[in-house]
Amino acid sequence: MAKRVERNKKKVSLRALFLIAGLFVLIVLLGMQLYINTRDVSALTEPLPQATVIYDRHGEVASKLTASKIEGVASEDIPDVMKLAVVAVEDRRFYEHDGFDFVGTLRAFSSNVKAGGVVQGGSTITQQLAKNVFLTHEKTFKRKFDEFFLAKKVEKAYSKDQIISLYLNQIYFGEGAWGIKNAASVYFAKDPADLTLAEAATIAGLIKAPSALSPINNPERSIERRNLVLHLMYDQKFITLDELEAAKVEELKLETRNVDPYEGKYPSYMDYILEEANKMYGISESELLAGGYKIYTSLEPKAQEAMEKVYADPANFPTAPNGEVAQSSGILMDPKTGGILALIGGREYKFRDFNRASRLAKQPGSTVKPLLVYTPALEKGYDMYDMLNDSPIDIDGYKPLNHTLDYRGEVSMYDAVLNSYNVPAVSLLHEMGVKTGVEAAKKLYLPITENDHNLAALALGGFDKGIAPKHLAEAYTIFPNKGELVESHAIMKIETGEGDAVANFEGEKEQVVSKEAAEKMTYILQNVIEEGSGKNAIIEGREVAGKTGSTQTRDDNHKATSNQWFAGFTPQVVGAFWIGFDKPTEELYLPIISGAGSPSAKIFQQVVSEALKDEPVESFNLPAFGKPKPPSKKEEESERSSDNDNQGEGRKEEKKKDKKEKEKDKKDRGKKKDKDDD
């Protein structure tokens, strides 16, 4: 009897538990439904007025910004083959899901896990439409949350045919073509209704990467992509085998009609203008996209086009062992004014992507040594030929290593910079005090945190959060400017359509280091290019100075790096370039290139050579700095003996560092995780 009562009590408890759980799920679903109902998606069909016109540094029209960048096409004027081609390649379950595809998301997640990186996205066409119209491309939980609910509301408010038509009218197809009408016109001089199956597949294939897959610039890759789309259409039973075979052999016949050549031009630079206008002048993105403003900028078209040309070729960038091409970003500035001449936010960059030129946060490695260690030392009275310690040190458990894994006893400051040795930089900053590096970073407006107030961060660039190319280029203006720092900016002034002034840039130069210290460091950095790790940045007939930098992978693999940097300058241009992966993994890393083969320095060389083509040659106009007195034979023998002893000692120290000790001492490992690999 007692057991029966006990069983009945358990049944009641389980029923109560299920009831509570069911009520909770019901409340969540009702809450979601109410939230969805509050979202307004009517703007999908409300084009915004008046484009904002962007002018370059010469006062010529360079680009146009507008939210109403499309010339809409009615759904009935878009052929079914065009709609089905996009569905096949972008969202195969489009006609089955209700805005969010759980199956597709799981499939993408599984593919990404197997590949060890992001190779397949899980966003539906509805989500992409909601993101493009209402949200930014920032990868945050809040944005994904909003995207989910907006997609649900879009699915409730519009039919599938309306959604695919709105999507085709909104997206960018490359070559300045926003929307399907412009795309059909730009590539095939047709109206969308007249597109063949092969032409529709070609246009659908552009969505992933409009620049890289352009049939105008890359016809072979475009045809490969077209054929992939056709096979997907066949697999999903949208076309027959005969239609597939006929479309695959159709010749790619390109013919173009003129569209506004300025719409969608220079997307990285335009994105940065939106960012700067909001940050510096409080003008929102929506205002700029709708308000018909005139924005005068420091954009140099020749430099921007040089940068976009280099970034359009994947062969210019290193690859990870799994074959994935590294990501990259860069910026060029006029050191005299701080005006941003050109910038690019990433390879295959599309308007409103994540702009790595200004918003990146990566550890800068040895590029900060001249800024936070050696220039402050010159300010304090050290000389470029003073001898610095290069022997094993232990500072409260922190034991920095040179990238060569050996020591020389002593080296001059000149040689320490030239060869990017770590131990002399750490020893010198320790001698001067960490506060010296902190003060230098603050003077240069480098965004360090409290966690960066240590030797590993300030001497070797192992920052807690990191910086963007924009921060690094701005800081390096002190060298060609003889110690003066200028504020970087893209916008010179903003006017309304009627010509009334809304904003003017009023930046000032600030003398942050002495002229003598800046000139000495410029001299050393010139020799880094001529004799050291920056040889890839040599530009025939021009004076170039700069510094490479890199950071090791998290597992301290001496044969791999996670970030590769170059900060360099001529008398007319300052530039900073980063190469790496957004989210490095065990598979996504960069092999170390021995010698002076820095890929980031080579990118600088390619871009700046083109940007300065036909420009007058200028000089740094440095004083004549004497070379140090060569050592006597006795001193050389003594130094060689010291070198051999120290190298042997260094190797013994390394052998003692087994995995167990590294795991035990997390503090040491954390501080060393980003040693320079120059």
Phi, psi and omega in degrees: 000314181297323180293321179297317178299318180297318179297319179298321179297319179296320179298316179298318180298318179294318178299317180297319180296314178297322180296315179297316179297318179296319178296321180297313179299319179298316179298318179298315180296319178296319178298317178298318180296317178296319180296318178299318182294337181279345184282132180260117180244017182293339182296346178303329183249018180244093180296142181269150186275168165045112176287147171271130184263132180255130179251145179275185185293345179264003180083011179264150177297129182247325183196174177225141177247128177199148174275338178262059185275006185246155166249103191298150177235132178295151182305319182292345178267000176257119185293153180301325181297328178291314179297315183291326177298318179292317178300316183300319186265335185255330189196079189297337180257022183308316184279359181252325184273173181247036178114331178230126186256097180298319180297312180297322179295316178295320179296317179295318179299316180297317180297320181292322178296315180297322183278344182074021179185179182277105178245347182215132178269160181246004182286139176277169175300321180296318178295318179297321178297313180298319180294314183297324186270321190250340191234176173265177179262014181293136183271081179234159179297319181299319180295318178295323178297311179297320180299319180300310184288325176296319179298319178299318181291321178300317180297328179283328187271337186229153176282165178300321181294321177294319182296313181294327179290317177298319179299312181294334178278344188260330194274165183263130182249011180087168178055032179077008185265105173262125177089156186294328180296313178294323180297313179299324181288316184294318186267328187229006178052041182230164165277152182307322183298339184263003182292139173280172177300314181296320179292320178297318179295323177299314181292319179299324181292343182286336191303321183298315183206084187304321182287311185292332185254013182299127177294341179284314184266332184224067185301323181293314179295324179296318179294320176301316181293318178303314182294326175297315178300317180298318178294321177296321178296320178292316180301326182266012175062031175275334179224163179271170178297321179297318179295321178300308184295321180293319181291326182293330181264000179292132180292141177280102182253105182266135175209138188234148168252153181288133168238174180300113186289350184265340182292128178077007183281143179055060187300322180298314182293320180295321177299319181293325177300317177300317180296313183290321180299322180287317184289317186267331187234001176070021178263121186286162178300316182296324177296315182293323182287343184242343196273355180065037180284167169244121182243119179263127189234176177264013181302129173253105184306321181298319180289318180296318180292325176298318180294315182293327178294315180296318184285345179282347183254108180300336182295344180280356187235145181289164179237154175284166179303334179275004176093355181284132180284137182294155174273164182198159173207163181194168183209146173237137179231155170273113185295335182287324185248340186083000180293132179281117183277323183198151172203155177219132188272354180161163174292144181054041184286136175239153182308130179074021169285178175287118186272097184289343179292328184243338188244002178297153173222088181230150180292130188273355179058216188291353179297341180269352180303313178298329185281316191254351180237298193283319176295315174302325179294317177299324177296326183275001176108357174292156178250156183294344179252010174296144181276136181241155180294134173220058176226163185305134178229154177225106182250097181053042178091351179268119184237086182293152178237148169284153179295340178277352181061030174215181184223161182237004182084294177216146173219155176286158176304319179305310182289328179296319178288315183303319184257002177054045176289144183273317186299316178300322180295315180294315181300317182294315180294324177298320179295319181280333183106136180304328181302328179299315178293321179298314180296321179296317179298320180293320178297328182266003178059033173282132187280069177276164179243176177302327181290351180265004181278062180208168185294319183298320181287311189280325182274328186243003176076021178275059185298151179297313181251314177112180183224173178249162176308324180303315181297318184291316180297317179300316180296322182287352176296341181296336184281304177292341180268012178058040175101353180268136177260135176242146180282130179286148180195151174255327186269126174270312177201158178233133177234155171287172178300335180272357177096006178281134182291133178248324181205148176222137177284129182230043181291156180234152174280149182226123180282105185256339172223164182289154178302317183297316181295319180296320180292319179297317181291323176300319179299314180296316183291334172297320181285338171299323178287318186281328187236342190250218189284354184257020184300333179295346182265002181299130175242115185305126176085002181230149176278127181227140175225156179170182183214132173274165176199151176205162177231142182285165176288167185298333181270014178057036178286115184288357179252012184215152175229156177257335178222138174234129186235157165212129172242122184215169182201153167243178176299340185252342187218139170243136180221154174219134183226137178241141172229135179175206178233143181303315179228089181299145176227186178297335180265334184259089176214168183252126176294144176289133177258120185290161177074219185253033185265042182299119179296323181293326176293324179293321177299315177304312183299316181295316184290311185291324177304316181287320182296327182262007179301131180070005175273151180297149178276128179242164183239155174288341180054054181274152172295167178277106178268125181286150176280154179293155178293129181296144182290155176288168180299322180295318179294322180296317179296319179297319181293319179298319179297317178297320179300313183296318178299314183292323179295318178297317179298321180297319182291323177297318179301320182296318184296333181285343184273080177276175186297323183299318180293321181295318180294324180295317186259075184296327182298313180298317182296320180297320181289332184265357192297342182235054178290151182288143182243019184298000000 
